[in-house]
Amino acid sequence: MSMYRPLHDGWTLTAVADEVGVAGVPAAVPGCVHTDLLAAGLIDDPYLDGNEDRLTWIGRTTWAYETTFTWTGDGSARADLVCDGLDTVAAVLLNGAEVAVTENMHRSYRFPVRELLREGANTLRVVFGSPYDHAERRRAELGDRPGAYDEPYPFIRKMACNFGWDWGPTLVTSGIWRPIGLHSWSGARLASVRPLVTLDGRDGRVEVRATVERATGGPLAVTAEVGGVRAETRLAPGEHEAVLVLTVPAPELWWPRGYGDQPLYPLTVGVAPVEEAVEEASGDQASGDQASGDEWTGTIGFRSVRLDLAGGAFTIVVNDVPVFVRGANWIPDDCFPSRVTRERLAERLGQACGANMNLLRVWGGGLYESGDFYDLCDRLGLLVWQDFPFACAAYPEEEPFTAEVEAEARDNVVRLMRHPSLVLWNGNNENIEGYHDWGWREKLDGRTWGAGFYFDLLPRVVAELDPTRPYWPGSPYSGAPDLPPNDPSRGTVHIWDVWNREDWLRYGAYRPRFAAEFGFQGPPAYATLRRAVRGEPPALGSPALARHQKAHDGMKKLLRGLGDHLPRPSGLDDWHYLTQLNQARALTFALERFRAQAPHCMGTVVWQLNDCWPVISWSAVDGDARRKPLWYAIRRAYADRLVTFQDDTVVLVNDSAGEWTGELAVTRLALSGEPLARRAFPFAVPARGTLPVPLPAALVTAADPAKELTTATAGDLSAVRFFAEDTEVAFPEADLTATAEPVPGGTRVTVTARTLVRDLALFPDRLDPRAEVDDMLVTLVPGATATFHVASPVPLDPAALTTYPVLRCVNEAKG
């Protein structure tokens, strides 16, 4: 028989040190100390105001979780305690006997406990040592390692961003963060199942490699079935490894979103003693409760994936079709990952799809995500680039660290490899660059830094367990250890001189093969900011606002980044709108520039899609799940078809499966709307292609740059280019009419411009935190109209919805 029993009820939490004064607090499993203390009312919300700073003691405390459960001997030969996630330094005790000591948040564990179980009440206790104490002790033993932050995260296999990042708080967690339960079984169980899915011509090939753990010495039957095809093999007594090959004739292929459909095929693998397998096949088995075998089920998709690296390129190729990546970096969606439900993931991944993304990079300072994450990506057609969890630091390679890294890699490669959305294993984030370019080599003085992981251990594990998809040592990386790692002309590049030092026009100097990380900051939605910073609206430069800005000199960089692009803000409302707008413009400029360079450039992965708490950051979706203006800008820049001005050329980008034909109309206008020059260009852009349309001097040369602009229109797509920065344009004071009328589910707002209106934006969350708008940042020429739909659960005040500070534009009239 085989039975799994979750052990999630009846837990309590106690601080081992009496002076902390926390004992017997009801605890949620899965969960963590912070969420348990918060639920008990013993701490304030770590995400609000300055509460984070008052909670550092939690990560320096030893905590004990304890529960009691009843066990009545069920006749099973074996009973295992299965721990899907222990965060992080844990001693596991059953009825007072130590079962194991663990040191890795990123892996799962299975411990045989049949001999420790008692009839009746059993006590399970998990004691979590201080992550800080453990990491600092290892650092003292091994010698310090350089990194981006003065925290000991390289010395513990734990989510690095728990220790704070330039967008995240320092909230160092402990707890049973993934399910825990008791698995009773007899006969045999499937210890691991590795489906190697490939294409053989038009047919699908599934090579199932199964590892079996035995509680019986007799022969076993191992079966596999997918797509109506079944295979079976026998294991003789003492054998533990089975290989079954299934060929599925002409399966439907799995494609990235925008390239085709995402059909998924259920795969079932079973093991049973031979006599049971025979009885089951004949239908004679009396009761499934008596089965002493095991079954594994999961979905797979048929597709091929490879990297095209010819000539320095970095192109993801799926089913022999090169894919232009329109992606974003993904960070943990909450500092307390047990709070991230499937429904929350569905919302966030839906926002990625809504912004026309086709890839998420699971960044190396976070986690191997939950099964729900990859399952949803499979169903949505979102490609997944998976970093191994190493980021922005030199990591020690001494034991037992290396053994832990190999164990976690094996665990997660096997767990995730069935997912067709997963297309790339990546060794680390920025560690190769740090070693070569950030002065780490001198500081290390010969100490290990992780090279053995990225160039040996991890590629070896991937080659052994999952040879069906590519491995890349790190990002940025140029393809060989002796090449400059952050060379735009080869492999992947990260672009951080923009934001840190340079104006965002600097993006125009880049011609990358694949831009894997770049971004620009902006504040969260107003409702998010005001929830996090309570009381009176904070003044610019106030400590209250600074607590939710984690980047070094971030507030100064935000203001400096406005450059000559936008005027100086006069208060919080202006600062909020202008810095959000500048963030959107910076990424629009970069994305359009790089997409216009296809196929030389074959991917952009912006930093970042999401936030883990309410913060001023690079995200498109803030920590309260609200879409920032950047999200709308990315949606436009990532559309299948794009019209973009690039120097003296209009580039038409067609990332759809069909040819795009039509007429391109380019007009030079006075700010008053009077046409000064116009040309029409018939065009035909091939599928997955780009077409540059050079413009004559009459369209690219202004008689008065401060008083003119150019528009380009192809069908329902358009682009606008000004000849001068906004601070130099002679904008008229905006003259517009705005009306609001109730419609089912919200309000329709109609805006008609009598003058030029630059970057019109609507912020309904200022009136109701639940309200959201369907579009943002629209520039109107005189006479043009824009319609917005505001979704809200309650009616909104029409007058407030159509005036400052809810309705904004660059050249607005506030009087």
Coordinates of N, CA and C in Angstrom, one line a residue, residues 359-477:
L359 N 8.8 35.2 -22.2 CA 9.8 34.5 -21.4 C 9.9 35.2 -20.0
L360 N 10.1 34.4 -19.0 CA 10.5 34.9 -17.7 C 11.8 34.2 -17.3
R361 N 12.7 35.0 -16.8 CA 14.0 34.5 -16.3 C 13.9 34.4 -14.7
V362 N 13.9 33.2 -14.2 CA 13.9 33.0 -12.7 C 15.3 33.3 -12.2
W363 N 15.4 34.5 -11.6 CA 16.7 35.1 -11.3 C 17.4 34.3 -10.1
G364 N 18.7 34.3 -10.2 CA 19.5 33.5 -9.3 C 19.6 33.9 -7.8
G365 N 19.1 35.1 -7.5 CA 19.1 35.4 -6.1 C 17.9 35.0 -5.3
G366 N 17.0 34.2 -6.0 CA 15.7 33.8 -5.5 C 15.7 32.3 -5.3
L367 N 14.7 31.7 -5.9 CA 14.4 30.3 -5.7 C 14.2 29.5 -6.9
Y368 N 14.3 28.2 -6.8 CA 13.6 27.3 -7.8 C 12.1 27.4 -7.4
E369 N 11.3 27.9 -8.3 CA 9.9 28.2 -8.0 C 9.1 26.9 -7.8
S370 N 7.8 27.1 -7.3 CA 6.9 26.0 -7.1 C 6.5 25.3 -8.3
G371 N 6.0 24.1 -8.2 CA 5.5 23.4 -9.3 C 4.4 24.2 -10.0
D372 N 3.6 24.9 -9.3 CA 2.5 25.7 -9.9 C 3.0 26.7 -10.9
F373 N 4.2 27.3 -10.6 CA 4.8 28.3 -11.4 C 5.1 27.7 -12.8
Y374 N 5.8 26.6 -12.8 CA 6.2 26.0 -14.1 C 5.0 25.4 -14.8
D375 N 4.0 24.8 -14.1 CA 2.8 24.3 -14.7 C 2.0 25.4 -15.4
L376 N 1.9 26.6 -14.8 CA 1.2 27.7 -15.4 C 2.0 28.2 -16.6
C377 N 3.3 28.2 -16.5 CA 4.1 28.6 -17.7 C 3.9 27.7 -18.9
D378 N 3.8 26.4 -18.5 CA 3.6 25.4 -19.6 C 2.3 25.7 -20.3
R379 N 1.2 26.0 -19.5 CA -0.1 26.2 -20.1 C -0.2 27.5 -20.8
L380 N 0.6 28.5 -20.4 CA 0.5 29.9 -21.0 C 1.5 30.0 -22.2
G381 N 2.4 29.1 -22.3 CA 3.4 29.3 -23.4 C 4.5 30.2 -23.0
L382 N 4.7 30.5 -21.7 CA 5.8 31.4 -21.2 C 7.0 30.6 -21.1
L383 N 8.1 30.9 -21.9 CA 9.3 30.2 -21.7 C 9.9 30.6 -20.4
V384 N 10.7 29.6 -19.8 CA 11.4 29.8 -18.5 C 12.9 29.6 -18.7
W385 N 13.6 30.7 -18.4 CA 15.0 30.6 -18.2 C 15.3 30.5 -16.7
Q386 N 15.9 29.4 -16.3 CA 16.1 29.1 -14.9 C 17.5 29.3 -14.5
D387 N 17.7 30.3 -13.6 CA 19.1 30.4 -13.0 C 19.2 29.4 -11.8
F388 N 20.4 28.8 -11.7 CA 20.7 28.2 -10.4 C 20.9 29.3 -9.4
P389 N 20.5 29.0 -8.1 CA 20.5 30.1 -7.1 C 21.9 30.6 -6.6
F390 N 22.5 31.3 -7.5 CA 23.8 32.0 -7.1 C 23.7 33.4 -7.7
A391 N 24.0 34.4 -6.9 CA 23.8 35.8 -7.4 C 24.8 36.7 -6.7
C392 N 25.5 37.5 -7.5 CA 26.1 38.7 -7.1 C 27.1 38.5 -5.9
A393 N 27.8 37.4 -5.9 CA 28.8 37.2 -4.9 C 29.7 36.0 -5.3
A394 N 30.9 36.0 -4.7 CA 31.8 34.8 -4.8 C 31.3 33.8 -3.8
Y395 N 31.2 32.5 -4.2 CA 30.6 31.5 -3.4 C 31.7 30.4 -3.0
P396 N 31.8 30.0 -1.8 CA 32.8 29.0 -1.5 C 32.5 27.6 -2.1
E397 N 33.5 26.9 -2.4 CA 33.3 25.5 -3.0 C 33.8 24.4 -2.0
E398 N 34.2 24.8 -0.8 CA 34.6 23.7 0.1 C 33.4 22.9 0.6
E399 N 33.7 21.7 1.0 CA 32.6 20.9 1.6 C 32.3 21.4 3.0
P400 N 31.0 21.2 3.5 CA 29.9 20.5 2.8 C 29.1 21.2 1.8
F401 N 29.6 22.5 1.4 CA 28.9 23.3 0.6 C 28.7 22.7 -0.8
T402 N 29.8 22.1 -1.4 CA 29.7 21.5 -2.7 C 28.7 20.4 -2.7
A403 N 28.7 19.6 -1.7 CA 27.8 18.4 -1.7 C 26.3 18.9 -1.6
E404 N 26.1 20.0 -0.9 CA 24.7 20.6 -0.9 C 24.3 21.1 -2.2
V405 N 25.2 21.8 -2.9 CA 24.9 22.4 -4.2 C 24.6 21.2 -5.2
E406 N 25.4 20.2 -5.2 CA 25.1 19.1 -6.1 C 23.7 18.4 -5.7
A407 N 23.5 18.2 -4.5 CA 22.2 17.6 -4.1 C 21.0 18.4 -4.5
E408 N 21.1 19.8 -4.3 CA 20.0 20.6 -4.7 C 19.8 20.7 -6.2
A409 N 20.9 20.7 -6.9 CA 20.8 20.7 -8.4 C 20.2 19.4 -8.9
R410 N 20.6 18.3 -8.4 CA 20.0 17.0 -8.8 C 18.5 17.0 -8.5
D411 N 18.2 17.4 -7.3 CA 16.8 17.4 -6.9 C 15.9 18.2 -7.8
N412 N 16.4 19.5 -8.1 CA 15.5 20.4 -8.9 C 15.6 20.1 -10.4
V413 N 16.7 19.7 -10.9 CA 16.7 19.3 -12.3 C 15.7 18.2 -12.6
V414 N 15.7 17.2 -11.7 CA 14.8 16.1 -11.9 C 13.3 16.6 -11.7
R415 N 13.1 17.4 -10.7 CA 11.7 17.9 -10.4 C 11.2 18.7 -11.6
L416 N 12.0 19.5 -12.3 CA 11.5 20.5 -13.2 C 11.7 20.1 -14.7
M417 N 12.4 19.0 -15.0 CA 12.8 18.8 -16.4 C 11.6 18.3 -17.2
R418 N 10.5 17.9 -16.7 CA 9.4 17.5 -17.5 C 8.7 18.7 -18.1
H419 N 8.9 19.9 -17.7 CA 8.2 21.1 -18.1 C 8.7 21.6 -19.5
P420 N 7.8 21.6 -20.5 CA 8.3 22.1 -21.8 C 8.6 23.6 -21.8
S421 N 8.0 24.3 -20.9 CA 8.3 25.8 -20.8 C 9.8 26.1 -20.4
L422 N 10.4 25.2 -19.7 CA 11.8 25.3 -19.2 C 12.7 25.1 -20.4
V423 N 13.4 26.2 -20.8 CA 14.2 26.1 -22.0 C 15.7 26.3 -21.8
L424 N 16.1 26.7 -20.6 CA 17.5 27.0 -20.3 C 17.8 26.9 -18.9
W425 N 19.0 26.2 -18.6 CA 19.6 26.2 -17.2 C 20.7 27.2 -17.3
N426 N 20.8 28.1 -16.3 CA 21.8 29.2 -16.3 C 22.5 29.1 -15.0
G427 N 23.9 29.1 -15.0 CA 24.7 28.8 -13.8 C 24.6 29.8 -12.7
N428 N 24.5 31.1 -13.0 CA 24.5 32.1 -12.0 C 24.2 33.4 -12.5
N429 N 24.0 34.4 -11.7 CA 23.7 35.8 -12.0 C 24.9 36.7 -11.6
E430 N 25.7 37.2 -12.6 CA 26.7 38.2 -12.5 C 27.9 37.8 -11.7
N431 N 28.1 36.5 -11.4 CA 29.3 36.1 -10.6 C 30.5 36.0 -11.5
I432 N 30.4 35.6 -12.7 CA 31.5 35.5 -13.6 C 32.0 37.0 -13.9
E433 N 31.0 37.8 -14.1 CA 31.4 39.3 -14.3 C 32.1 39.8 -13.1
G434 N 31.5 39.5 -11.9 CA 32.1 40.0 -10.7 C 33.6 39.6 -10.5
Y435 N 33.9 38.4 -10.9 CA 35.2 37.9 -10.7 C 36.2 38.6 -11.7
H436 N 35.7 38.8 -12.9 CA 36.5 39.4 -14.0 C 36.6 40.9 -13.9
D437 N 35.5 41.6 -13.5 CA 35.4 43.0 -13.7 C 35.2 43.9 -12.4
W438 N 34.9 43.2 -11.3 CA 34.6 44.0 -10.1 C 35.6 43.9 -9.0
G439 N 36.8 43.5 -9.4 CA 37.9 43.5 -8.4 C 37.9 42.3 -7.5
W440 N 37.1 41.3 -7.7 CA 37.0 40.2 -6.8 C 38.2 39.3 -6.8
R441 N 38.9 39.2 -7.9 CA 40.0 38.3 -8.0 C 41.1 38.7 -7.0
E442 N 41.4 40.0 -6.9 CA 42.4 40.4 -5.9 C 41.9 40.2 -4.5
K443 N 40.7 40.4 -4.2 CA 40.2 40.3 -2.9 C 40.2 38.8 -2.5
L444 N 39.9 37.9 -3.4 CA 39.9 36.5 -3.1 C 41.2 35.9 -2.7
D445 N 42.3 36.4 -3.4 CA 43.6 35.9 -3.1 C 43.7 34.4 -3.1
G446 N 43.1 33.9 -4.2 CA 43.2 32.4 -4.4 C 42.1 31.6 -3.9
R447 N 41.2 32.2 -3.0 CA 40.1 31.4 -2.5 C 39.1 31.0 -3.6
T448 N 38.4 30.0 -3.3 CA 37.4 29.6 -4.3 C 36.3 30.6 -4.4
W449 N 35.6 30.7 -5.6 CA 34.6 31.7 -5.8 C 33.3 31.2 -6.6
G450 N 33.3 29.9 -6.9 CA 32.2 29.3 -7.6 C 32.4 28.8 -9.0
A451 N 33.6 29.0 -9.5 CA 33.9 28.6 -10.9 C 33.7 27.1 -11.0
G452 N 34.0 26.3 -10.0 CA 33.8 24.9 -10.1 C 32.4 24.5 -10.3
F453 N 31.5 25.3 -9.7 CA 30.1 25.1 -9.9 C 29.6 25.4 -11.3
Y454 N 30.0 26.6 -11.8 CA 29.5 27.0 -13.1 C 30.1 26.4 -14.3
F455 N 31.3 25.9 -14.2 CA 32.0 25.4 -15.4 C 32.2 23.9 -15.3
D456 N 31.9 23.3 -14.1 CA 32.1 21.8 -14.0 C 30.8 21.1 -13.4
L457 N 30.5 21.4 -12.1 CA 29.5 20.6 -11.4 C 28.2 20.8 -12.0
L458 N 27.7 22.0 -12.2 CA 26.3 22.2 -12.7 C 26.2 21.7 -14.2
P459 N 27.1 22.0 -15.1 CA 26.9 21.5 -16.5 C 27.0 19.9 -16.5
R460 N 27.8 19.4 -15.5 CA 27.9 17.9 -15.5 C 26.6 17.3 -15.0
V461 N 25.9 17.9 -14.0 CA 24.6 17.4 -13.5 C 23.6 17.6 -14.6
V462 N 23.6 18.7 -15.3 CA 22.6 18.9 -16.4 C 22.8 17.9 -17.5
A463 N 24.1 17.7 -17.9 CA 24.4 16.8 -19.0 C 24.0 15.3 -18.6
E464 N 24.1 15.0 -17.4 CA 23.8 13.6 -16.9 C 22.3 13.4 -16.8
L465 N 21.6 14.4 -16.2 CA 20.2 14.2 -15.9 C 19.2 14.8 -16.9
D466 N 19.6 15.9 -17.6 CA 18.7 16.6 -18.5 C 19.4 17.1 -19.8
P467 N 19.9 16.2 -20.6 CA 20.6 16.6 -21.8 C 19.7 17.1 -22.9
T468 N 18.4 17.2 -22.6 CA 17.4 17.7 -23.7 C 17.4 19.2 -23.8
R469 N 18.0 19.9 -22.9 CA 17.9 21.4 -23.0 C 19.3 22.0 -22.6
P470 N 19.6 23.2 -23.1 CA 20.9 23.7 -23.0 C 21.2 24.3 -21.6
Y471 N 22.5 24.3 -21.3 CA 23.1 25.0 -20.1 C 24.0 26.1 -20.5
W472 N 24.0 27.2 -19.8 CA 24.8 28.4 -20.0 C 25.4 28.7 -18.7
P473 N 26.7 29.0 -18.6 CA 27.4 29.1 -17.3 C 27.0 30.3 -16.5
G474 N 26.5 31.3 -17.1 CA 26.1 32.5 -16.3 C 25.6 33.6 -17.1
S475 N 25.1 34.6 -16.5 CA 24.8 35.8 -17.3 C 25.2 37.0 -16.4
P476 N 25.9 38.0 -17.0 CA 26.3 38.0 -18.4 C 27.5 37.0 -18.7
Y477 N 27.6 36.6 -19.9 CA 28.6 35.6 -20.3 C 28.8 35.7 -21.8

